[in-house]
Amino acid sequence: GVMERLGLGPHILLQENPRLIYARLTGFGQTGKYAKSAGHDINYLALSGVLSKLGRKNENPYAPVNLLADFAGGGVMCALGIVVALFERARSGRGQVIDASMVKGVAYLSSFLWKSQNLGLWSQPRGENLLDSGAPFYEIYKTSDGKFMAVGAIEPKFYNQLIKGLGLNLDELPAQMSFSNWPEMKKKFASIFAQKTQAEWCSIFDSTDACVTPVLSFEDAASHQHNKERSSFIKNDQGEISPRPAPVLSRTPAVPSCKRDPFIGEHTEEILLEYGFTKQEIAKLHSDKAIELKDVKANL
């Protein structure tokens, strides 16, 4: 209701411009018991049901920083809603209001978890299933130099290559999907991975389909051969590294900026002047603390 109190609600603005796409991104949504309550990613993740599935056996549920609800269930789903609304407007000529709630967004992202419950993928308690660290072949193992390797050898043909790379004999091991043997196999795999460095394991698995890859730090990820060949990361004029925008379009690819990120308020005056505000009006907005201004040149 904040925008309504400012007289800028969607119904007012859509009367002036029926083609307007008006996106409302919130945590709990525009309506409901928690609609006016404060919250953060971890709260939206909890209410969606997803948080209950994340974490290891006999440990508390674990929230993976704020990627899932804030950025995936919120930002990405909201952006997708805008794209869909723009596509629809091309046919109808009319805009609409997008209600993007982080709880609903991340819940929808987890549809696979809901739909696959009857397939046996999530029949065990948290941390004991195929994809949540229960399986020895879908796990992260520590190497002798304190680094880690990620293993995702689900399919039998990939699992066979994993076993070969570990120097084990498939015929001497329990069946891959023998759930009761998973804890024992995890200990065996962990003891083997702990005998070599990350680089040594990479030399063994890099040319195979065992689905074994190094767990890279930001610095290592930016300098890794594969990512360098793909130009997956860019460096700005301050030497700061960040991911290149994705996905890449073939005909109209984005051209990433190599300039530093702008300071808050750095371009406020420039943009408001472009939109017809006078310098006096901008000064009044600044004195009323409605906007922020930052004169970068004055600080140089």
PDB file of C-alpha atoms in Angstrom:
ATOM      1  CA  GLY A   1       0.000   0.000   0.000  1.00  0.00           C
ATOM      2  CA  VAL A   2       3.014   2.334   0.016  1.00  0.00           C
ATOM      3  CA  MET A   3       2.569   3.407  -3.604  1.00  0.00           C
ATOM      4  CA  GLU A   4      -1.169   3.982  -3.048  1.00  0.00           C
ATOM      5  CA  ARG A   5      -0.378   6.322  -0.148  1.00  0.00           C
ATOM      6  CA  LEU A   6       1.878   8.280  -2.490  1.00  0.00           C
ATOM      7  CA  GLY A   7      -0.914   8.514  -5.047  1.00  0.00           C
ATOM      8  CA  LEU A   8       1.089   6.347  -7.449  1.00  0.00           C
ATOM      9  CA  GLY A   9      -0.812   3.066  -7.209  1.00  0.00           C
ATOM     10  CA  PRO A  10      -1.286   0.948 -10.337  1.00  0.00           C
ATOM     11  CA  HIS A  11      -4.956   1.760 -10.841  1.00  0.00           C
ATOM     12  CA  ILE A  12      -4.250   5.504 -10.961  1.00  0.00           C
ATOM     13  CA  LEU A  13      -1.266   5.166 -13.294  1.00  0.00           C
ATOM     14  CA  LEU A  14      -2.977   2.634 -15.576  1.00  0.00           C
ATOM     15  CA  GLN A  15      -5.791   5.133 -16.091  1.00  0.00           C
ATOM     16  CA  GLU A  16      -3.229   7.590 -17.453  1.00  0.00           C
ATOM     17  CA  ASN A  17      -1.367   4.952 -19.468  1.00  0.00           C
ATOM     18  CA  PRO A  18      -3.309   1.713 -20.141  1.00  0.00           C
ATOM     19  CA  ARG A  19      -0.148   0.186 -21.697  1.00  0.00           C
ATOM     20  CA  LEU A  20       1.837   0.461 -18.465  1.00  0.00           C
ATOM     21  CA  ILE A  21       3.472  -2.673 -17.038  1.00  0.00           C
ATOM     22  CA  TYR A  22       3.438  -2.231 -13.259  1.00  0.00           C
ATOM     23  CA  ALA A  23       5.513  -4.767 -11.314  1.00  0.00           C
ATOM     24  CA  ARG A  24       5.077  -5.154  -7.562  1.00  0.00           C
ATOM     25  CA  LEU A  25       7.851  -7.173  -5.921  1.00  0.00           C
ATOM     26  CA  THR A  26       7.307  -8.058  -2.269  1.00  0.00           C
ATOM     27  CA  GLY A  27       8.374 -10.726   0.182  1.00  0.00           C
ATOM     28  CA  PHE A  28       5.066 -12.073   1.493  1.00  0.00           C
ATOM     29  CA  GLY A  29       2.807 -10.625  -1.214  1.00  0.00           C
ATOM     30  CA  GLN A  30       0.181  -7.895  -1.486  1.00  0.00           C
ATOM     31  CA  THR A  31      -2.399  -9.767   0.608  1.00  0.00           C
ATOM     32  CA  GLY A  32      -2.510 -12.386   3.363  1.00  0.00           C
ATOM     33  CA  LYS A  33      -1.705 -12.641   7.071  1.00  0.00           C
ATOM     34  CA  TYR A  34       1.961 -11.621   6.680  1.00  0.00           C
ATOM     35  CA  ALA A  35       1.456  -9.045   3.913  1.00  0.00           C
ATOM     36  CA  LYS A  36       2.431  -6.083   6.101  1.00  0.00           C
ATOM     37  CA  SER A  37       5.081  -7.922   8.135  1.00  0.00           C
ATOM     38  CA  ALA A  38       8.811  -7.392   7.770  1.00  0.00           C
ATOM     39  CA  GLY A  39      10.878 -10.296   6.490  1.00  0.00           C
ATOM     40  CA  HIS A  40      14.000 -11.434   4.680  1.00  0.00           C
ATOM     41  CA  ASP A  41      15.013 -14.233   2.322  1.00  0.00           C
ATOM     42  CA  ILE A  42      15.241 -16.792   5.128  1.00  0.00           C
ATOM     43  CA  ASN A  43      11.666 -16.023   6.228  1.00  0.00           C
ATOM     44  CA  TYR A  44      10.204 -16.280   2.720  1.00  0.00           C
ATOM     45  CA  LEU A  45      12.134 -19.504   2.171  1.00  0.00           C
ATOM     46  CA  ALA A  46      10.756 -20.894   5.421  1.00  0.00           C
ATOM     47  CA  LEU A  47       7.139 -20.032   4.607  1.00  0.00           C
ATOM     48  CA  SER A  48       7.403 -21.542   1.115  1.00  0.00           C
ATOM     49  CA  GLY A  49       8.287 -24.984   2.503  1.00  0.00           C
ATOM     50  CA  VAL A  50      11.599 -25.075   0.642  1.00  0.00           C
ATOM     51  CA  LEU A  51      13.796 -24.395   3.672  1.00  0.00           C
ATOM     52  CA  SER A  52      12.601 -27.619   5.314  1.00  0.00           C
ATOM     53  CA  LYS A  53      14.265 -29.559   2.469  1.00  0.00           C
ATOM     54  CA  LEU A  54      17.665 -27.865   2.684  1.00  0.00           C
ATOM     55  CA  GLY A  55      20.372 -29.131   4.997  1.00  0.00           C
ATOM     56  CA  ARG A  56      22.172 -32.240   6.158  1.00  0.00           C
ATOM     57  CA  LYS A  57      20.963 -35.169   8.222  1.00  0.00           C
ATOM     58  CA  ASN A  58      20.593 -34.446  11.951  1.00  0.00           C
ATOM     59  CA  GLU A  59      21.345 -30.750  11.396  1.00  0.00           C
ATOM     60  CA  ASN A  60      19.171 -27.647  11.293  1.00  0.00           C
ATOM     61  CA  PRO A  61      17.752 -26.610   7.918  1.00  0.00           C
ATOM     62  CA  TYR A  62      20.257 -24.468   6.041  1.00  0.00           C
ATOM     63  CA  ALA A  63      19.504 -21.290   4.068  1.00  0.00           C
ATOM     64  CA  PRO A  64      21.895 -20.857   1.089  1.00  0.00           C
ATOM     65  CA  VAL A  65      22.710 -17.165   1.682  1.00  0.00           C
ATOM     66  CA  ASN A  66      19.926 -15.076   0.048  1.00  0.00           C
ATOM     67  CA  LEU A  67      20.014 -16.482  -3.470  1.00  0.00           C
ATOM     68  CA  LEU A  68      16.806 -18.503  -3.539  1.00  0.00           C
ATOM     69  CA  ALA A  69      14.005 -16.250  -2.307  1.00  0.00           C
ATOM     70  CA  ASP A  70      15.478 -12.777  -2.921  1.00  0.00           C
ATOM     71  CA  PHE A  71      17.062 -13.254  -6.303  1.00  0.00           C
ATOM     72  CA  ALA A  72      15.554 -16.392  -7.857  1.00  0.00           C
ATOM     73  CA  GLY A  73      12.024 -16.455  -6.425  1.00  0.00           C
ATOM     74  CA  GLY A  74      11.904 -12.651  -6.312  1.00  0.00           C
ATOM     75  CA  GLY A  75      14.053 -10.813  -8.836  1.00  0.00           C
ATOM     76  CA  VAL A  76      14.211 -13.393 -11.613  1.00  0.00           C
ATOM     77  CA  MET A  77      10.541 -14.369 -11.357  1.00  0.00           C
ATOM     78  CA  CYS A  78       9.537 -10.701 -11.351  1.00  0.00           C
ATOM     79  CA  ALA A  79      11.684 -10.036 -14.423  1.00  0.00           C
ATOM     80  CA  LEU A  80      10.105 -13.044 -16.133  1.00  0.00           C
ATOM     81  CA  GLY A  81       6.673 -11.652 -15.289  1.00  0.00           C
ATOM     82  CA  ILE A  82       7.615  -8.333 -16.909  1.00  0.00           C
ATOM     83  CA  VAL A  83       8.831 -10.115 -20.056  1.00  0.00           C
ATOM     84  CA  VAL A  84       5.615 -12.167 -20.238  1.00  0.00           C
ATOM     85  CA  ALA A  85       3.493  -9.026 -19.752  1.00  0.00           C
ATOM     86  CA  LEU A  86       5.419  -7.216 -22.493  1.00  0.00           C
ATOM     87  CA  PHE A  87       4.896 -10.172 -24.819  1.00  0.00           C
ATOM     88  CA  GLU A  88       1.154 -10.170 -24.079  1.00  0.00           C
ATOM     89  CA  ARG A  89       0.954  -6.397 -24.556  1.00  0.00           C
ATOM     90  CA  ALA A  90       2.344  -6.764 -28.076  1.00  0.00           C
ATOM     91  CA  ARG A  91      -0.931  -8.551 -28.929  1.00  0.00           C
ATOM     92  CA  SER A  92      -3.480  -6.810 -26.701  1.00  0.00           C
ATOM     93  CA  GLY A  93      -1.959  -3.326 -26.494  1.00  0.00           C
ATOM     94  CA  ARG A  94      -2.768  -3.301 -22.772  1.00  0.00           C
ATOM     95  CA  GLY A  95      -0.590  -3.310 -19.694  1.00  0.00           C
ATOM     96  CA  GLN A  96      -1.221  -5.045 -16.388  1.00  0.00           C
ATOM     97  CA  VAL A  97      -0.103  -5.364 -12.773  1.00  0.00           C
ATOM     98  CA  ILE A  98       2.409  -8.078 -11.795  1.00  0.00           C
ATOM     99  CA  ASP A  99       2.172  -9.398  -8.239  1.00  0.00           C
ATOM    100  CA  ALA A 100       5.602 -10.979  -7.643  1.00  0.00           C
ATOM    101  CA  SER A 101       5.841 -12.444  -4.142  1.00  0.00           C
ATOM    102  CA  MET A 102       9.096 -14.052  -3.038  1.00  0.00           C
ATOM    103  CA  VAL A 103       7.236 -16.738  -1.086  1.00  0.00           C
ATOM    104  CA  LYS A 104       5.119 -17.732  -4.102  1.00  0.00           C
ATOM    105  CA  GLY A 105       8.060 -17.338  -6.467  1.00  0.00           C
ATOM    106  CA  VAL A 106      10.427 -19.641  -4.608  1.00  0.00           C
ATOM    107  CA  ALA A 107       7.578 -22.095  -3.934  1.00  0.00           C
ATOM    108  CA  TYR A 108       6.913 -22.258  -7.676  1.00  0.00           C
ATOM    109  CA  LEU A 109      10.634 -22.751  -8.341  1.00  0.00           C
ATOM    110  CA  SER A 110      10.447 -25.779  -6.058  1.00  0.00           C
ATOM    111  CA  SER A 111       7.668 -27.415  -8.100  1.00  0.00           C
ATOM    112  CA  PHE A 112      10.063 -30.257  -8.910  1.00  0.00           C
ATOM    113  CA  LEU A 113      10.296 -31.106  -5.200  1.00  0.00           C
ATOM    114  CA  TRP A 114       6.523 -31.226  -4.882  1.00  0.00           C
ATOM    115  CA  LYS A 115       5.884 -33.134  -8.105  1.00  0.00           C
ATOM    116  CA  SER A 116       8.601 -35.724  -7.484  1.00  0.00           C
ATOM    117  CA  GLN A 117       7.551 -36.737  -3.962  1.00  0.00           C
ATOM    118  CA  ASN A 118       5.761 -39.839  -5.235  1.00  0.00           C
ATOM    119  CA  LEU A 119       8.808 -40.885  -7.261  1.00  0.00           C
ATOM    120  CA  GLY A 120      10.747 -41.747  -4.134  1.00  0.00           C
ATOM    121  CA  LEU A 121      13.273 -38.937  -4.549  1.00  0.00           C
ATOM    122  CA  TRP A 122      12.234 -37.240  -1.302  1.00  0.00           C
ATOM    123  CA  SER A 123      10.756 -40.113   0.702  1.00  0.00           C
ATOM    124  CA  GLN A 124      13.507 -40.036   3.347  1.00  0.00           C
ATOM    125  CA  PRO A 125      14.128 -37.371   6.026  1.00  0.00           C
ATOM    126  CA  ARG A 126      16.210 -34.304   5.123  1.00  0.00           C
ATOM    127  CA  GLY A 127      19.774 -35.175   4.197  1.00  0.00           C
ATOM    128  CA  GLU A 128      19.065 -38.803   3.363  1.00  0.00           C
ATOM    129  CA  ASN A 129      17.735 -38.457  -0.189  1.00  0.00           C
ATOM    130  CA  LEU A 130      19.298 -38.609  -3.632  1.00  0.00           C
ATOM    131  CA  LEU A 131      20.000 -34.895  -4.148  1.00  0.00           C
ATOM    132  CA  ASP A 132      20.277 -33.498  -0.627  1.00  0.00           C
ATOM    133  CA  SER A 133      23.626 -35.023   0.438  1.00  0.00           C
ATOM    134  CA  GLY A 134      22.182 -38.453   1.226  1.00  0.00           C
ATOM    135  CA  ALA A 135      23.774 -40.229  -1.736  1.00  0.00           C
ATOM    136  CA  PRO A 136      27.537 -40.873  -1.753  1.00  0.00           C
ATOM    137  CA  PHE A 137      27.626 -40.113  -5.492  1.00  0.00           C
ATOM    138  CA  TYR A 138      25.949 -36.684  -5.079  1.00  0.00           C
ATOM    139  CA  GLU A 139      28.106 -35.103  -2.426  1.00  0.00           C
ATOM    140  CA  ILE A 140      31.034 -32.777  -1.709  1.00  0.00           C
ATOM    141  CA  TYR A 141      34.313 -34.259  -0.507  1.00  0.00           C
ATOM    142  CA  LYS A 142      37.362 -32.635   1.093  1.00  0.00           C
ATOM    143  CA  THR A 143      40.769 -33.077  -0.516  1.00  0.00           C
ATOM    144  CA  SER A 144      44.175 -33.409   1.144  1.00  0.00           C
ATOM    145  CA  ASP A 145      44.935 -29.705   0.634  1.00  0.00           C
ATOM    146  CA  GLY A 146      41.756 -28.554   2.371  1.00  0.00           C
ATOM    147  CA  LYS A 147      39.830 -27.885  -0.832  1.00  0.00           C
ATOM    148  CA  PHE A 148      36.778 -29.701  -2.154  1.00  0.00           C
ATOM    149  CA  MET A 149      35.463 -31.756  -5.070  1.00  0.00           C
ATOM    150  CA  ALA A 150      31.797 -31.854  -6.110  1.00  0.00           C
ATOM    151  CA  VAL A 151      30.451 -35.234  -7.196  1.00  0.00           C
ATOM    152  CA  GLY A 152      27.209 -35.623  -9.169  1.00  0.00           C
ATOM    153  CA  ALA A 153      27.498 -39.083 -10.737  1.00  0.00           C
ATOM    154  CA  ILE A 154      23.811 -40.064 -10.718  1.00  0.00           C
ATOM    155  CA  GLU A 155      23.471 -42.097 -13.918  1.00  0.00           C
ATOM    156  CA  PRO A 156      25.075 -45.583 -13.832  1.00  0.00           C
ATOM    157  CA  LYS A 157      27.455 -44.829 -16.722  1.00  0.00           C
ATOM    158  CA  PHE A 158      28.729 -41.750 -14.874  1.00  0.00           C
ATOM    159  CA  TYR A 159      28.868 -43.631 -11.573  1.00  0.00           C
ATOM    160  CA  ASN A 160      31.006 -46.317 -13.190  1.00  0.00           C
ATOM    161  CA  GLN A 161      33.538 -43.673 -14.234  1.00  0.00           C
ATOM    162  CA  LEU A 162      33.520 -42.203 -10.726  1.00  0.00           C
ATOM    163  CA  ILE A 163      34.320 -45.617  -9.250  1.00  0.00           C
ATOM    164  CA  LYS A 164      37.078 -46.137 -11.811  1.00  0.00           C
ATOM    165  CA  GLY A 165      38.630 -42.742 -11.058  1.00  0.00           C
ATOM    166  CA  LEU A 166      38.602 -43.511  -7.338  1.00  0.00           C
ATOM    167  CA  GLY A 167      40.542 -46.716  -8.006  1.00  0.00           C
ATOM    168  CA  LEU A 168      37.739 -48.975  -6.799  1.00  0.00           C
ATOM    169  CA  ASN A 169      36.283 -52.151  -8.306  1.00  0.00           C
ATOM    170  CA  LEU A 170      32.566 -51.878  -9.073  1.00  0.00           C
ATOM    171  CA  ASP A 171      32.044 -55.617  -8.606  1.00  0.00           C
ATOM    172  CA  GLU A 172      33.320 -55.415  -5.032  1.00  0.00           C
ATOM    173  CA  LEU A 173      30.917 -52.636  -3.991  1.00  0.00           C
ATOM    174  CA  PRO A 174      27.233 -52.599  -2.984  1.00  0.00           C
ATOM    175  CA  ALA A 175      24.703 -51.634  -5.672  1.00  0.00           C
ATOM    176  CA  GLN A 176      24.683 -47.912  -6.420  1.00  0.00           C
ATOM    177  CA  MET A 177      21.084 -47.468  -5.223  1.00  0.00           C
ATOM    178  CA  SER A 178      21.438 -49.573  -2.082  1.00  0.00           C
ATOM    179  CA  PHE A 179      20.207 -46.918   0.345  1.00  0.00           C
ATOM    180  CA  SER A 180      21.273 -48.832   3.449  1.00  0.00           C
ATOM    181  CA  ASN A 181      24.894 -48.818   2.229  1.00  0.00           C
ATOM    182  CA  TRP A 182      25.037 -45.110   1.442  1.00  0.00           C
ATOM    183  CA  PRO A 183      26.481 -43.978   4.820  1.00  0.00           C
ATOM    184  CA  GLU A 184      29.256 -46.581   4.583  1.00  0.00           C
ATOM    185  CA  MET A 185      30.021 -45.638   0.954  1.00  0.00           C
ATOM    186  CA  LYS A 186      30.185 -41.954   1.833  1.00  0.00           C
ATOM    187  CA  LYS A 187      32.850 -42.708   4.430  1.00  0.00           C
ATOM    188  CA  LYS A 188      34.795 -44.778   1.893  1.00  0.00           C
ATOM    189  CA  PHE A 189      34.627 -42.062  -0.772  1.00  0.00           C
ATOM    190  CA  ALA A 190      35.591 -39.396   1.773  1.00  0.00           C
ATOM    191  CA  SER A 191      38.683 -41.310   2.878  1.00  0.00           C
ATOM    192  CA  ILE A 192      39.813 -41.732  -0.747  1.00  0.00           C
ATOM    193  CA  PHE A 193      39.241 -38.095  -1.742  1.00  0.00           C
ATOM    194  CA  ALA A 194      41.220 -37.027   1.340  1.00  0.00           C
ATOM    195  CA  GLN A 195      44.317 -38.756  -0.042  1.00  0.00           C
ATOM    196  CA  LYS A 196      44.920 -36.410  -3.006  1.00  0.00           C
ATOM    197  CA  THR A 197      44.927 -32.672  -3.642  1.00  0.00           C
ATOM    198  CA  GLN A 198      42.202 -30.944  -5.602  1.00  0.00           C
ATOM    199  CA  ALA A 199      44.569 -30.478  -8.532  1.00  0.00           C
ATOM    200  CA  GLU A 200      45.419 -34.180  -8.524  1.00  0.00           C
ATOM    201  CA  TRP A 201      41.740 -35.142  -8.603  1.00  0.00           C
ATOM    202  CA  CYS A 202      41.161 -32.672 -11.437  1.00  0.00           C
ATOM    203  CA  SER A 203      43.910 -34.369 -13.452  1.00  0.00           C
ATOM    204  CA  ILE A 204      42.088 -37.679 -12.938  1.00  0.00           C
ATOM    205  CA  PHE A 205      38.519 -36.579 -13.618  1.00  0.00           C
ATOM    206  CA  ASP A 206      38.735 -33.575 -15.981  1.00  0.00           C
ATOM    207  CA  SER A 207      38.755 -35.699 -19.146  1.00  0.00           C
ATOM    208  CA  THR A 208      35.971 -38.041 -17.996  1.00  0.00           C
ATOM    209  CA  ASP A 209      32.170 -38.063 -17.668  1.00  0.00           C
ATOM    210  CA  ALA A 210      32.292 -38.925 -13.983  1.00  0.00           C
ATOM    211  CA  CYS A 211      30.573 -35.621 -13.119  1.00  0.00           C
ATOM    212  CA  VAL A 212      33.340 -34.637 -10.715  1.00  0.00           C
ATOM    213  CA  THR A 213      34.447 -31.001 -10.636  1.00  0.00           C
ATOM    214  CA  PRO A 214      36.464 -28.774  -8.300  1.00  0.00           C
ATOM    215  CA  VAL A 215      34.668 -26.480  -5.869  1.00  0.00           C
ATOM    216  CA  LEU A 216      36.199 -23.156  -6.844  1.00  0.00           C
ATOM    217  CA  SER A 217      36.577 -19.939  -4.899  1.00  0.00           C
ATOM    218  CA  PHE A 218      35.535 -16.715  -6.655  1.00  0.00           C
ATOM    219  CA  GLU A 219      39.182 -16.033  -7.515  1.00  0.00           C
ATOM    220  CA  ASP A 220      39.754 -19.545  -8.840  1.00  0.00           C
ATOM    221  CA  ALA A 221      36.480 -19.510 -10.785  1.00  0.00           C
ATOM    222  CA  ALA A 222      37.440 -16.314 -12.601  1.00  0.00           C
ATOM    223  CA  SER A 223      40.820 -17.751 -13.592  1.00  0.00           C
ATOM    224  CA  HIS A 224      39.696 -21.291 -14.421  1.00  0.00           C
ATOM    225  CA  GLN A 225      40.481 -22.348 -17.983  1.00  0.00           C
ATOM    226  CA  HIS A 226      36.894 -23.256 -18.884  1.00  0.00           C
ATOM    227  CA  ASN A 227      35.474 -19.955 -17.618  1.00  0.00           C
ATOM    228  CA  LYS A 228      38.243 -17.986 -19.345  1.00  0.00           C
ATOM    229  CA  GLU A 229      37.510 -19.735 -22.644  1.00  0.00           C
ATOM    230  CA  ARG A 230      33.832 -18.844 -22.210  1.00  0.00           C
ATOM    231  CA  SER A 231      34.611 -15.256 -21.099  1.00  0.00           C
ATOM    232  CA  SER A 232      32.314 -15.915 -18.147  1.00  0.00           C
ATOM    233  CA  PHE A 233      33.779 -13.117 -16.040  1.00  0.00           C
ATOM    234  CA  ILE A 234      34.686  -9.509 -16.801  1.00  0.00           C
ATOM    235  CA  LYS A 235      36.941  -6.940 -15.169  1.00  0.00           C
ATOM    236  CA  ASN A 236      35.974  -3.274 -14.821  1.00  0.00           C
ATOM    237  CA  ASP A 237      38.238  -0.261 -15.083  1.00  0.00           C
ATOM    238  CA  GLN A 238      38.956  -0.516 -11.336  1.00  0.00           C
ATOM    239  CA  GLY A 239      40.198  -4.094 -11.712  1.00  0.00           C
ATOM    240  CA  GLU A 240      37.107  -5.550 -10.011  1.00  0.00           C
ATOM    241  CA  ILE A 241      35.897  -8.913 -11.343  1.00  0.00           C
ATOM    242  CA  SER A 242      32.239  -9.892 -11.733  1.00  0.00           C
ATOM    243  CA  PRO A 243      30.182 -12.374 -13.778  1.00  0.00           C
ATOM    244  CA  ARG A 244      29.397 -11.466 -17.380  1.00  0.00           C
ATOM    245  CA  PRO A 245      25.664 -10.871 -17.968  1.00  0.00           C
ATOM    246  CA  ALA A 246      23.744 -13.997 -19.004  1.00  0.00           C
ATOM    247  CA  PRO A 247      22.104 -15.527 -20.945  1.00  0.00           C
ATOM    248  CA  VAL A 248      23.812 -14.570 -24.208  1.00  0.00           C
ATOM    249  CA  LEU A 249      21.596 -13.727 -27.204  1.00  0.00           C
ATOM    250  CA  SER A 250      22.928 -14.616 -30.652  1.00  0.00           C
ATOM    251  CA  ARG A 251      21.614 -11.656 -32.638  1.00  0.00           C
ATOM    252  CA  THR A 252      21.461  -8.932 -29.991  1.00  0.00           C
ATOM    253  CA  PRO A 253      23.993  -9.876 -27.313  1.00  0.00           C
ATOM    254  CA  ALA A 254      24.412  -7.535 -24.378  1.00  0.00           C
ATOM    255  CA  VAL A 255      27.567  -5.423 -24.329  1.00  0.00           C
ATOM    256  CA  PRO A 256      28.700  -5.391 -20.686  1.00  0.00           C
ATOM    257  CA  SER A 257      29.992  -2.163 -19.228  1.00  0.00           C
ATOM    258  CA  CYS A 258      33.548  -2.158 -17.945  1.00  0.00           C
ATOM    259  CA  LYS A 259      32.998   0.993 -15.905  1.00  0.00           C
ATOM    260  CA  ARG A 260      32.885   0.856 -12.122  1.00  0.00           C
ATOM    261  CA  ASP A 261      29.491   0.658 -10.424  1.00  0.00           C
ATOM    262  CA  PRO A 262      27.978   4.130  -9.951  1.00  0.00           C
ATOM    263  CA  PHE A 263      27.814   5.688  -6.510  1.00  0.00           C
ATOM    264  CA  ILE A 264      24.378   6.255  -4.986  1.00  0.00           C
ATOM    265  CA  GLY A 265      23.119   9.587  -6.279  1.00  0.00           C
ATOM    266  CA  GLU A 266      25.919   9.994  -8.831  1.00  0.00           C
ATOM    267  CA  HIS A 267      23.574  10.435 -11.812  1.00  0.00           C
ATOM    268  CA  THR A 268      20.423  11.641 -10.035  1.00  0.00           C
ATOM    269  CA  GLU A 269      20.683  15.260 -11.162  1.00  0.00           C
ATOM    270  CA  GLU A 270      21.641  14.278 -14.698  1.00  0.00           C
ATOM    271  CA  ILE A 271      18.616  11.982 -15.067  1.00  0.00           C
ATOM    272  CA  LEU A 272      16.119  14.374 -13.476  1.00  0.00           C
ATOM    273  CA  LEU A 273      17.310  17.228 -15.729  1.00  0.00           C
ATOM    274  CA  GLU A 274      16.832  14.926 -18.711  1.00  0.00           C
ATOM    275  CA  TYR A 275      13.237  14.319 -17.590  1.00  0.00           C
ATOM    276  CA  GLY A 276      12.433  18.026 -17.360  1.00  0.00           C
ATOM    277  CA  PHE A 277      13.048  18.885 -13.703  1.00  0.00           C
ATOM    278  CA  THR A 278      14.639  22.277 -13.035  1.00  0.00           C
ATOM    279  CA  LYS A 279      17.753  22.670 -10.896  1.00  0.00           C
ATOM    280  CA  GLN A 280      15.633  24.475  -8.329  1.00  0.00           C
ATOM    281  CA  GLU A 281      13.169  21.572  -8.155  1.00  0.00           C
ATOM    282  CA  ILE A 282      16.045  19.108  -7.811  1.00  0.00           C
ATOM    283  CA  ALA A 283      17.589  21.174  -5.020  1.00  0.00           C
ATOM    284  CA  LYS A 284      14.220  21.199  -3.209  1.00  0.00           C
ATOM    285  CA  LEU A 285      13.891  17.403  -3.553  1.00  0.00           C
ATOM    286  CA  HIS A 286      17.405  17.058  -2.145  1.00  0.00           C
ATOM    287  CA  SER A 287      16.744  19.385   0.783  1.00  0.00           C
ATOM    288  CA  ASP A 288      13.547  17.433   1.505  1.00  0.00           C
ATOM    289  CA  LYS A 289      15.689  14.253   1.515  1.00  0.00           C
ATOM    290  CA  ALA A 290      13.535  12.753  -1.234  1.00  0.00           C
ATOM    291  CA  ILE A 291      16.621  12.104  -3.384  1.00  0.00           C
ATOM    292  CA  GLU A 292      20.342  11.649  -2.908  1.00  0.00           C
ATOM    293  CA  LEU A 293      22.974  13.608  -4.786  1.00  0.00           C
ATOM    294  CA  LYS A 294      26.655  12.838  -4.965  1.00  0.00           C
ATOM    295  CA  ASP A 295      29.036  15.191  -6.726  1.00  0.00           C
ATOM    296  CA  VAL A 296      31.846  12.822  -7.677  1.00  0.00           C
ATOM    297  CA  LYS A 297      33.945  15.517  -9.305  1.00  0.00           C
ATOM    298  CA  ALA A 298      34.004  17.530  -6.093  1.00  0.00           C
ATOM    299  CA  ASN A 299      35.550  14.568  -4.285  1.00  0.00           C
ATOM    300  CA  LEU A 300      38.388  14.115  -6.771  1.00  0.00           C
TER     301      LEU A 300
END
